[in-house]
Amino acid sequence: MKIAYFIKKSGLASDASVRSFLDELAASGVSTYDVAGGLEPGTDMLIAFGGDGTFLTASRIVCEAGVPILGINLGRMGFLSDNELSSVLEPLLAGKYIIEEREMLEVRVEGADAPAIFPYALNEVAFRRSGAGTLGVCLELNGAALPAYWCDGLLVSTSTGSTAYSLSVGGPICPPDVEVLIIAPIAPHNLNVRPLVVRKDSKVEMTAIDRKNRSVLLSVDNKDYVLPANARVKVGCAPFALKRVTFGKSSFIDALRSKLFWGEDVRNSR
């Protein structure tokens, strides 16, 4: 078995528990290498050591190649990286794991001087204002124009991303196996604007209503880009899914309760 590993925070590279884990893998006959030098042919799995941000960065390395990714939580939240270091080694070596698929977004940018971007996102794509003042966003859904949004921005999220940025702007919570896209305004300057849930095969196009020739910002997961004011952003479902390693013991509902304190109420205490 050949396993790559990814460490975003430099301090973790010398962490005793991480080094011990990698040494035990090697002692069990597993070939390991640091993926910082590039993904090698024949790689069976990528292990991301860190939090959810590390998982998102690591996903960009393997998503197109179809290599499964295992997240080991050494960060804070741990929605994507939900495995503890102490409980992974034995089932991993025994092959007692499941590979689930998570839908990803594909984004394309059209317009003069548009930058080259990494076109895939696991959580969300956000189209945002770059300075002071409300941004007007024209939205087309499957070619049909919706009323303009006046807001700080607009985001398109997967169900996996429903507990990330989308949650913070008032979007609905969706279990990760629900095949939908969520369109949610960021700080809308209206009282009658609501998030919209659409089919996963929907096509979304966003452009700015710009009266000052200002640039706009595009966030693709945890990567930001500056776009020209005339940019057109097209978002849809990617032609592949991210392969995520799980040990079949995590529960989405339990994660909502333990990590986001869903239903935390003195009346619910036992």
PDB file of C-alpha atoms in Angstrom:
ATOM      1  CA  MET A   1       0.000   0.000   0.000  1.00  0.00           C
ATOM      2  CA  LYS A   2       1.268   3.466  -0.887  1.00  0.00           C
ATOM      3  CA  ILE A   3       0.039   6.411   1.180  1.00  0.00           C
ATOM      4  CA  ALA A   4       0.841  10.092   0.712  1.00  0.00           C
ATOM      5  CA  TYR A   5       0.468  12.534   3.571  1.00  0.00           C
ATOM      6  CA  PHE A   6      -0.193  16.272   3.669  1.00  0.00           C
ATOM      7  CA  ILE A   7       0.695  18.620   6.521  1.00  0.00           C
ATOM      8  CA  LYS A   8      -0.205  22.291   6.150  1.00  0.00           C
ATOM      9  CA  LYS A   9       1.053  23.630   9.474  1.00  0.00           C
ATOM     10  CA  SER A  10       4.818  23.290   9.667  1.00  0.00           C
ATOM     11  CA  GLY A  11       4.803  22.572  13.396  1.00  0.00           C
ATOM     12  CA  LEU A  12       2.861  19.344  12.899  1.00  0.00           C
ATOM     13  CA  ALA A  13       5.617  17.880  10.728  1.00  0.00           C
ATOM     14  CA  SER A  14       7.743  17.383  13.819  1.00  0.00           C
ATOM     15  CA  ASP A  15       4.886  16.494  16.152  1.00  0.00           C
ATOM     16  CA  ALA A  16       5.805  13.326  18.054  1.00  0.00           C
ATOM     17  CA  SER A  17       2.399  11.691  17.641  1.00  0.00           C
ATOM     18  CA  VAL A  18       2.339  12.323  13.899  1.00  0.00           C
ATOM     19  CA  ARG A  19       5.893  11.013  13.433  1.00  0.00           C
ATOM     20  CA  SER A  20       5.068   7.935  15.515  1.00  0.00           C
ATOM     21  CA  PHE A  21       1.973   7.274  13.404  1.00  0.00           C
ATOM     22  CA  LEU A  22       3.957   7.479  10.171  1.00  0.00           C
ATOM     23  CA  ASP A  23       6.694   5.271  11.617  1.00  0.00           C
ATOM     24  CA  GLU A  24       4.102   2.621  12.554  1.00  0.00           C
ATOM     25  CA  LEU A  25       2.705   2.696   9.031  1.00  0.00           C
ATOM     26  CA  ALA A  26       6.198   2.181   7.616  1.00  0.00           C
ATOM     27  CA  ALA A  27       6.877  -0.649  10.081  1.00  0.00           C
ATOM     28  CA  SER A  28       3.710  -2.357   8.846  1.00  0.00           C
ATOM     29  CA  GLY A  29       5.005  -2.338   5.266  1.00  0.00           C
ATOM     30  CA  VAL A  30       3.166   0.751   4.061  1.00  0.00           C
ATOM     31  CA  SER A  31       5.111   3.072   1.765  1.00  0.00           C
ATOM     32  CA  THR A  32       4.617   6.708   2.786  1.00  0.00           C
ATOM     33  CA  TYR A  33       5.771  10.024   1.329  1.00  0.00           C
ATOM     34  CA  ASP A  34       5.173  13.763   1.718  1.00  0.00           C
ATOM     35  CA  VAL A  35       2.869  14.902  -1.077  1.00  0.00           C
ATOM     36  CA  ALA A  36       4.433  18.381  -1.040  1.00  0.00           C
ATOM     37  CA  GLY A  37       6.685  17.151  -3.838  1.00  0.00           C
ATOM     38  CA  GLY A  38       3.694  16.124  -5.954  1.00  0.00           C
ATOM     39  CA  LEU A  39       1.309  13.182  -6.161  1.00  0.00           C
ATOM     40  CA  GLU A  40       3.148  10.035  -7.209  1.00  0.00           C
ATOM     41  CA  PRO A  41       1.691   7.346  -9.502  1.00  0.00           C
ATOM     42  CA  GLY A  42       0.219   4.347  -7.713  1.00  0.00           C
ATOM     43  CA  THR A  43      -0.832   6.290  -4.618  1.00  0.00           C
ATOM     44  CA  ASP A  44      -3.670   4.504  -2.817  1.00  0.00           C
ATOM     45  CA  MET A  45      -4.622   7.195  -0.321  1.00  0.00           C
ATOM     46  CA  LEU A  46      -3.774  10.664   0.958  1.00  0.00           C
ATOM     47  CA  ILE A  47      -3.844  11.403   4.682  1.00  0.00           C
ATOM     48  CA  ALA A  48      -4.392  15.033   5.683  1.00  0.00           C
ATOM     49  CA  PHE A  49      -3.131  15.921   9.172  1.00  0.00           C
ATOM     50  CA  GLY A  50      -4.879  19.027  10.520  1.00  0.00           C
ATOM     51  CA  GLY A  51      -8.305  20.609  10.533  1.00  0.00           C
ATOM     52  CA  ASP A  52     -10.982  21.187   7.925  1.00  0.00           C
ATOM     53  CA  GLY A  53      -8.934  23.897   6.187  1.00  0.00           C
ATOM     54  CA  THR A  54      -6.099  21.417   5.719  1.00  0.00           C
ATOM     55  CA  PHE A  55      -8.576  18.876   4.338  1.00  0.00           C
ATOM     56  CA  LEU A  56      -9.864  21.397   1.785  1.00  0.00           C
ATOM     57  CA  THR A  57      -6.346  22.252   0.634  1.00  0.00           C
ATOM     58  CA  ALA A  58      -5.418  18.567   0.389  1.00  0.00           C
ATOM     59  CA  SER A  59      -8.569  17.804  -1.583  1.00  0.00           C
ATOM     60  CA  ARG A  60      -7.285  19.996  -4.414  1.00  0.00           C
ATOM     61  CA  ILE A  61      -4.289  17.685  -4.764  1.00  0.00           C
ATOM     62  CA  VAL A  62      -6.244  14.460  -5.243  1.00  0.00           C
ATOM     63  CA  CYS A  63      -9.772  15.296  -6.434  1.00  0.00           C
ATOM     64  CA  GLU A  64      -9.083  15.003 -10.168  1.00  0.00           C
ATOM     65  CA  ALA A  65      -6.888  11.925  -9.714  1.00  0.00           C
ATOM     66  CA  GLY A  66      -9.613  10.100  -7.779  1.00  0.00           C
ATOM     67  CA  VAL A  67      -7.289   9.237  -4.877  1.00  0.00           C
ATOM     68  CA  PRO A  68      -9.233   8.815  -1.588  1.00  0.00           C
ATOM     69  CA  ILE A  69      -8.455  11.264   1.210  1.00  0.00           C
ATOM     70  CA  LEU A  70      -8.478  10.557   4.937  1.00  0.00           C
ATOM     71  CA  GLY A  71      -8.713  13.496   7.318  1.00  0.00           C
ATOM     72  CA  ILE A  72      -7.153  13.193  10.775  1.00  0.00           C
ATOM     73  CA  ASN A  73      -8.341  15.964  13.058  1.00  0.00           C
ATOM     74  CA  LEU A  74      -5.589  17.966  14.706  1.00  0.00           C
ATOM     75  CA  GLY A  75      -7.512  21.220  14.375  1.00  0.00           C
ATOM     76  CA  ARG A  76     -10.685  22.609  15.931  1.00  0.00           C
ATOM     77  CA  MET A  77     -14.011  21.846  14.236  1.00  0.00           C
ATOM     78  CA  GLY A  78     -13.390  18.552  12.481  1.00  0.00           C
ATOM     79  CA  PHE A  79     -16.397  18.184  10.180  1.00  0.00           C
ATOM     80  CA  LEU A  80     -14.347  16.939   7.233  1.00  0.00           C
ATOM     81  CA  SER A  81     -11.366  15.752   9.260  1.00  0.00           C
ATOM     82  CA  ASP A  82     -13.391  13.889  11.847  1.00  0.00           C
ATOM     83  CA  ASN A  83     -10.998  11.055  12.774  1.00  0.00           C
ATOM     84  CA  GLU A  84      -8.799  11.051  15.857  1.00  0.00           C
ATOM     85  CA  LEU A  85      -5.166  10.047  15.411  1.00  0.00           C
ATOM     86  CA  SER A  86      -5.293   7.432  18.161  1.00  0.00           C
ATOM     87  CA  SER A  87      -8.153   5.469  16.573  1.00  0.00           C
ATOM     88  CA  VAL A  88      -7.133   5.315  12.905  1.00  0.00           C
ATOM     89  CA  LEU A  89      -4.121   3.024  12.593  1.00  0.00           C
ATOM     90  CA  GLU A  90      -5.669  -0.370  13.366  1.00  0.00           C
ATOM     91  CA  PRO A  91      -8.736  -0.180  11.086  1.00  0.00           C
ATOM     92  CA  LEU A  92      -6.669   1.465   8.350  1.00  0.00           C
ATOM     93  CA  LEU A  93      -4.149  -1.381   8.262  1.00  0.00           C
ATOM     94  CA  ALA A  94      -6.957  -3.942   8.444  1.00  0.00           C
ATOM     95  CA  GLY A  95      -8.738  -2.340   5.499  1.00  0.00           C
ATOM     96  CA  LYS A  96     -11.835  -1.719   7.601  1.00  0.00           C
ATOM     97  CA  TYR A  97     -12.838   1.565   6.037  1.00  0.00           C
ATOM     98  CA  ILE A  98     -15.416   2.896   3.594  1.00  0.00           C
ATOM     99  CA  ILE A  99     -14.876   5.250   0.700  1.00  0.00           C
ATOM    100  CA  GLU A 100     -17.763   7.686   0.333  1.00  0.00           C
ATOM    101  CA  GLU A 101     -18.231  10.240  -2.423  1.00  0.00           C
ATOM    102  CA  ARG A 102     -18.799  13.954  -1.881  1.00  0.00           C
ATOM    103  CA  GLU A 103     -20.092  16.139  -4.696  1.00  0.00           C
ATOM    104  CA  MET A 104     -17.831  18.991  -5.807  1.00  0.00           C
ATOM    105  CA  LEU A 105     -18.446  22.245  -7.663  1.00  0.00           C
ATOM    106  CA  GLU A 106     -16.841  23.318 -10.906  1.00  0.00           C
ATOM    107  CA  VAL A 107     -16.413  27.052 -11.514  1.00  0.00           C
ATOM    108  CA  ARG A 108     -15.443  28.923 -14.680  1.00  0.00           C
ATOM    109  CA  VAL A 109     -14.714  32.627 -14.993  1.00  0.00           C
ATOM    110  CA  GLU A 110     -15.214  34.568 -18.219  1.00  0.00           C
ATOM    111  CA  GLY A 111     -14.255  38.180 -18.853  1.00  0.00           C
ATOM    112  CA  ALA A 112     -11.326  40.339 -19.881  1.00  0.00           C
ATOM    113  CA  ASP A 113      -8.264  39.909 -17.668  1.00  0.00           C
ATOM    114  CA  ALA A 114      -9.915  37.118 -15.656  1.00  0.00           C
ATOM    115  CA  PRO A 115      -7.262  35.232 -13.651  1.00  0.00           C
ATOM    116  CA  ALA A 116      -6.511  31.534 -13.921  1.00  0.00           C
ATOM    117  CA  ILE A 117      -8.185  29.766 -11.007  1.00  0.00           C
ATOM    118  CA  PHE A 118      -8.346  26.291  -9.538  1.00  0.00           C
ATOM    119  CA  PRO A 119     -11.812  25.365 -10.775  1.00  0.00           C
ATOM    120  CA  TYR A 120     -13.094  22.902  -8.150  1.00  0.00           C
ATOM    121  CA  ALA A 121     -14.575  23.378  -4.683  1.00  0.00           C
ATOM    122  CA  LEU A 122     -15.855  20.936  -2.077  1.00  0.00           C
ATOM    123  CA  ASN A 123     -17.703  23.420   0.145  1.00  0.00           C
ATOM    124  CA  GLU A 124     -18.669  26.539  -1.768  1.00  0.00           C
ATOM    125  CA  VAL A 125     -17.980  29.224  -4.342  1.00  0.00           C
ATOM    126  CA  ALA A 126     -18.579  32.785  -3.106  1.00  0.00           C
ATOM    127  CA  PHE A 127     -18.926  35.893  -5.307  1.00  0.00           C
ATOM    128  CA  ARG A 128     -18.298  38.915  -3.062  1.00  0.00           C
ATOM    129  CA  ARG A 129     -17.805  42.671  -2.979  1.00  0.00           C
ATOM    130  CA  SER A 130     -14.220  43.926  -2.758  1.00  0.00           C
ATOM    131  CA  GLY A 131     -14.808  47.222  -0.974  1.00  0.00           C
ATOM    132  CA  ALA A 132     -17.400  49.360   0.758  1.00  0.00           C
ATOM    133  CA  GLY A 133     -20.925  49.543  -0.578  1.00  0.00           C
ATOM    134  CA  THR A 134     -23.568  47.017  -1.510  1.00  0.00           C
ATOM    135  CA  LEU A 135     -22.943  44.739  -4.471  1.00  0.00           C
ATOM    136  CA  GLY A 136     -25.645  44.045  -7.011  1.00  0.00           C
ATOM    137  CA  VAL A 137     -25.533  40.497  -8.349  1.00  0.00           C
ATOM    138  CA  CYS A 138     -27.382  39.294 -11.418  1.00  0.00           C
ATOM    139  CA  LEU A 139     -28.155  35.590 -11.137  1.00  0.00           C
ATOM    140  CA  GLU A 140     -29.218  33.209 -13.868  1.00  0.00           C
ATOM    141  CA  LEU A 141     -30.422  29.726 -12.971  1.00  0.00           C
ATOM    142  CA  ASN A 142     -30.465  27.313 -15.899  1.00  0.00           C
ATOM    143  CA  GLY A 143     -30.659  30.300 -18.223  1.00  0.00           C
ATOM    144  CA  ALA A 144     -33.566  31.980 -16.417  1.00  0.00           C
ATOM    145  CA  ALA A 145     -32.889  35.374 -14.845  1.00  0.00           C
ATOM    146  CA  LEU A 146     -33.774  35.823 -11.179  1.00  0.00           C
ATOM    147  CA  PRO A 147     -34.342  39.232  -9.551  1.00  0.00           C
ATOM    148  CA  ALA A 148     -31.051  40.980  -8.746  1.00  0.00           C
ATOM    149  CA  TYR A 149     -29.553  40.444  -5.298  1.00  0.00           C
ATOM    150  CA  TRP A 150     -28.324  43.527  -3.410  1.00  0.00           C
ATOM    151  CA  CYS A 151     -25.946  42.188  -0.817  1.00  0.00           C
ATOM    152  CA  ASP A 152     -22.328  41.675   0.211  1.00  0.00           C
ATOM    153  CA  GLY A 153     -22.224  38.715  -2.165  1.00  0.00           C
ATOM    154  CA  LEU A 154     -23.736  35.448  -3.220  1.00  0.00           C
ATOM    155  CA  LEU A 155     -22.541  31.911  -2.609  1.00  0.00           C
ATOM    156  CA  VAL A 156     -23.217  28.539  -4.164  1.00  0.00           C
ATOM    157  CA  SER A 157     -22.685  25.629  -1.802  1.00  0.00           C
ATOM    158  CA  THR A 158     -22.758  21.847  -1.883  1.00  0.00           C
ATOM    159  CA  SER A 159     -24.576  19.901   0.801  1.00  0.00           C
ATOM    160  CA  THR A 160     -21.140  19.207   2.328  1.00  0.00           C
ATOM    161  CA  GLY A 161     -20.645  22.973   2.557  1.00  0.00           C
ATOM    162  CA  SER A 162     -24.035  23.532   4.169  1.00  0.00           C
ATOM    163  CA  THR A 163     -22.332  23.499   7.589  1.00  0.00           C
ATOM    164  CA  ALA A 164     -19.596  25.921   6.471  1.00  0.00           C
ATOM    165  CA  TYR A 165     -19.965  29.450   5.024  1.00  0.00           C
ATOM    166  CA  SER A 166     -23.534  28.755   3.922  1.00  0.00           C
ATOM    167  CA  LEU A 167     -24.551  28.045   7.520  1.00  0.00           C
ATOM    168  CA  SER A 168     -23.070  31.380   8.627  1.00  0.00           C
ATOM    169  CA  VAL A 169     -25.223  33.329   6.156  1.00  0.00           C
ATOM    170  CA  GLY A 170     -28.440  31.553   7.127  1.00  0.00           C
ATOM    171  CA  GLY A 171     -28.504  28.724   4.609  1.00  0.00           C
ATOM    172  CA  PRO A 172     -30.226  25.402   5.333  1.00  0.00           C
ATOM    173  CA  ILE A 173     -28.433  22.395   6.831  1.00  0.00           C
ATOM    174  CA  CYS A 174     -28.303  19.447   4.425  1.00  0.00           C
ATOM    175  CA  PRO A 175     -26.897  15.987   5.145  1.00  0.00           C
ATOM    176  CA  PRO A 176     -23.852  15.431   2.907  1.00  0.00           C
ATOM    177  CA  ASP A 177     -25.528  12.686   0.877  1.00  0.00           C
ATOM    178  CA  VAL A 178     -28.336  15.004  -0.279  1.00  0.00           C
ATOM    179  CA  GLU A 179     -27.606  15.873  -3.915  1.00  0.00           C
ATOM    180  CA  VAL A 180     -28.461  19.588  -4.079  1.00  0.00           C
ATOM    181  CA  LEU A 181     -26.863  22.986  -4.504  1.00  0.00           C
ATOM    182  CA  ILE A 182     -27.604  25.856  -2.130  1.00  0.00           C
ATOM    183  CA  ILE A 183     -27.703  29.459  -3.383  1.00  0.00           C
ATOM    184  CA  ALA A 184     -27.524  31.897  -0.477  1.00  0.00           C
ATOM    185  CA  PRO A 185     -27.072  35.687  -0.320  1.00  0.00           C
ATOM    186  CA  ILE A 186     -24.422  37.139   1.983  1.00  0.00           C
ATOM    187  CA  ALA A 187     -25.813  39.963   4.152  1.00  0.00           C
ATOM    188  CA  PRO A 188     -28.659  40.894   1.785  1.00  0.00           C
ATOM    189  CA  HIS A 189     -29.991  44.447   1.931  1.00  0.00           C
ATOM    190  CA  ASN A 190     -33.588  43.191   1.653  1.00  0.00           C
ATOM    191  CA  LEU A 191     -36.109  41.666   4.021  1.00  0.00           C
ATOM    192  CA  ASN A 192     -37.589  39.379   1.364  1.00  0.00           C
ATOM    193  CA  VAL A 193     -34.541  37.429   0.199  1.00  0.00           C
ATOM    194  CA  ARG A 194     -34.142  33.771   1.130  1.00  0.00           C
ATOM    195  CA  PRO A 195     -31.653  30.993   0.317  1.00  0.00           C
ATOM    196  CA  LEU A 196     -32.608  28.748  -2.572  1.00  0.00           C
ATOM    197  CA  VAL A 197     -32.108  24.964  -2.828  1.00  0.00           C
ATOM    198  CA  VAL A 198     -31.839  23.574  -6.366  1.00  0.00           C
ATOM    199  CA  ARG A 199     -31.008  20.309  -8.098  1.00  0.00           C
ATOM    200  CA  LYS A 200     -27.333  19.373  -8.211  1.00  0.00           C
ATOM    201  CA  ASP A 201     -27.310  19.440 -12.031  1.00  0.00           C
ATOM    202  CA  SER A 202     -28.387  23.106 -12.076  1.00  0.00           C
ATOM    203  CA  LYS A 203     -26.260  25.732 -13.835  1.00  0.00           C
ATOM    204  CA  VAL A 204     -25.673  29.013 -12.013  1.00  0.00           C
ATOM    205  CA  GLU A 205     -24.252  32.202 -13.554  1.00  0.00           C
ATOM    206  CA  MET A 206     -23.363  35.348 -11.604  1.00  0.00           C
ATOM    207  CA  THR A 207     -22.355  38.825 -12.772  1.00  0.00           C
ATOM    208  CA  ALA A 208     -21.998  42.099 -10.899  1.00  0.00           C
ATOM    209  CA  ILE A 209     -24.141  45.168 -11.421  1.00  0.00           C
ATOM    210  CA  ASP A 210     -21.285  47.624 -11.304  1.00  0.00           C
ATOM    211  CA  ARG A 211     -21.530  51.396 -11.473  1.00  0.00           C
ATOM    212  CA  LYS A 212     -18.018  52.233 -10.285  1.00  0.00           C
ATOM    213  CA  ASN A 213     -15.889  49.746 -12.254  1.00  0.00           C
ATOM    214  CA  ARG A 214     -14.857  48.030  -9.017  1.00  0.00           C
ATOM    215  CA  SER A 215     -13.287  44.613  -8.890  1.00  0.00           C
ATOM    216  CA  VAL A 216     -15.065  41.726  -7.192  1.00  0.00           C
ATOM    217  CA  LEU A 217     -13.764  38.800  -5.147  1.00  0.00           C
ATOM    218  CA  LEU A 218     -14.202  35.114  -5.812  1.00  0.00           C
ATOM    219  CA  SER A 219     -13.636  32.519  -3.089  1.00  0.00           C
ATOM    220  CA  VAL A 220     -13.259  28.888  -4.172  1.00  0.00           C
ATOM    221  CA  ASP A 221     -13.302  27.066  -0.833  1.00  0.00           C
ATOM    222  CA  ASN A 222     -10.381  28.636   1.044  1.00  0.00           C
ATOM    223  CA  LYS A 223      -8.698  30.237  -1.979  1.00  0.00           C
ATOM    224  CA  ASP A 224      -9.412  33.877  -2.973  1.00  0.00           C
ATOM    225  CA  TYR A 225      -9.138  35.578  -6.375  1.00  0.00           C
ATOM    226  CA  VAL A 226      -9.647  39.177  -7.530  1.00  0.00           C
ATOM    227  CA  LEU A 227     -11.881  39.420 -10.600  1.00  0.00           C
ATOM    228  CA  PRO A 228     -12.490  42.298 -13.006  1.00  0.00           C
ATOM    229  CA  ALA A 229     -15.836  44.036 -12.664  1.00  0.00           C
ATOM    230  CA  ASN A 230     -17.104  42.537 -15.932  1.00  0.00           C
ATOM    231  CA  ALA A 231     -16.428  38.942 -14.909  1.00  0.00           C
ATOM    232  CA  ARG A 232     -19.068  36.264 -15.416  1.00  0.00           C
ATOM    233  CA  VAL A 233     -18.859  33.347 -12.981  1.00  0.00           C
ATOM    234  CA  LYS A 234     -20.411  30.027 -13.988  1.00  0.00           C
ATOM    235  CA  VAL A 235     -20.923  27.334 -11.359  1.00  0.00           C
ATOM    236  CA  GLY A 236     -22.171  23.771 -11.702  1.00  0.00           C
ATOM    237  CA  CYS A 237     -21.537  20.290 -10.387  1.00  0.00           C
ATOM    238  CA  ALA A 238     -18.069  18.902 -11.142  1.00  0.00           C
ATOM    239  CA  PRO A 239     -17.788  15.844 -13.420  1.00  0.00           C
ATOM    240  CA  PHE A 240     -16.347  13.821 -10.545  1.00  0.00           C
ATOM    241  CA  ALA A 241     -16.816  13.455  -6.787  1.00  0.00           C
ATOM    242  CA  LEU A 242     -14.212  13.627  -4.035  1.00  0.00           C
ATOM    243  CA  LYS A 243     -13.469  10.241  -2.507  1.00  0.00           C
ATOM    244  CA  ARG A 244     -13.402  10.524   1.289  1.00  0.00           C
ATOM    245  CA  VAL A 245     -12.256   7.770   3.643  1.00  0.00           C
ATOM    246  CA  THR A 246     -14.508   7.072   6.602  1.00  0.00           C
ATOM    247  CA  PHE A 247     -14.627   4.298   9.154  1.00  0.00           C
ATOM    248  CA  GLY A 248     -18.401   4.132   9.201  1.00  0.00           C
ATOM    249  CA  LYS A 249     -18.781   5.342  12.762  1.00  0.00           C
ATOM    250  CA  SER A 250     -19.325   9.081  12.380  1.00  0.00           C
ATOM    251  CA  SER A 251     -22.830  10.551  12.507  1.00  0.00           C
ATOM    252  CA  PHE A 252     -23.812  13.803  10.853  1.00  0.00           C
ATOM    253  CA  ILE A 253     -26.504  14.461  13.448  1.00  0.00           C
ATOM    254  CA  ASP A 254     -24.079  13.732  16.311  1.00  0.00           C
ATOM    255  CA  ALA A 255     -21.587  16.134  14.726  1.00  0.00           C
ATOM    256  CA  LEU A 256     -24.218  18.891  14.606  1.00  0.00           C
ATOM    257  CA  ARG A 257     -24.982  18.351  18.267  1.00  0.00           C
ATOM    258  CA  SER A 258     -21.406  18.011  19.533  1.00  0.00           C
ATOM    259  CA  LYS A 259     -19.622  20.545  17.287  1.00  0.00           C
ATOM    260  CA  LEU A 260     -22.307  23.139  16.527  1.00  0.00           C
ATOM    261  CA  PHE A 261     -24.375  22.561  19.705  1.00  0.00           C
ATOM    262  CA  TRP A 262     -27.574  22.021  17.741  1.00  0.00           C
ATOM    263  CA  GLY A 263     -30.563  21.897  20.083  1.00  0.00           C
ATOM    264  CA  GLU A 264     -28.497  23.086  23.051  1.00  0.00           C
ATOM    265  CA  ASP A 265     -31.214  24.097  25.476  1.00  0.00           C
ATOM    266  CA  VAL A 266     -31.571  23.726  29.220  1.00  0.00           C
ATOM    267  CA  ARG A 267     -34.943  22.051  28.565  1.00  0.00           C
ATOM    268  CA  ASN A 268     -33.171  19.309  26.584  1.00  0.00           C
ATOM    269  CA  SER A 269     -30.871  18.379  29.442  1.00  0.00           C
ATOM    270  CA  ARG A 270     -31.291  14.933  30.907  1.00  0.00           C
TER     271      ARG A 270
END
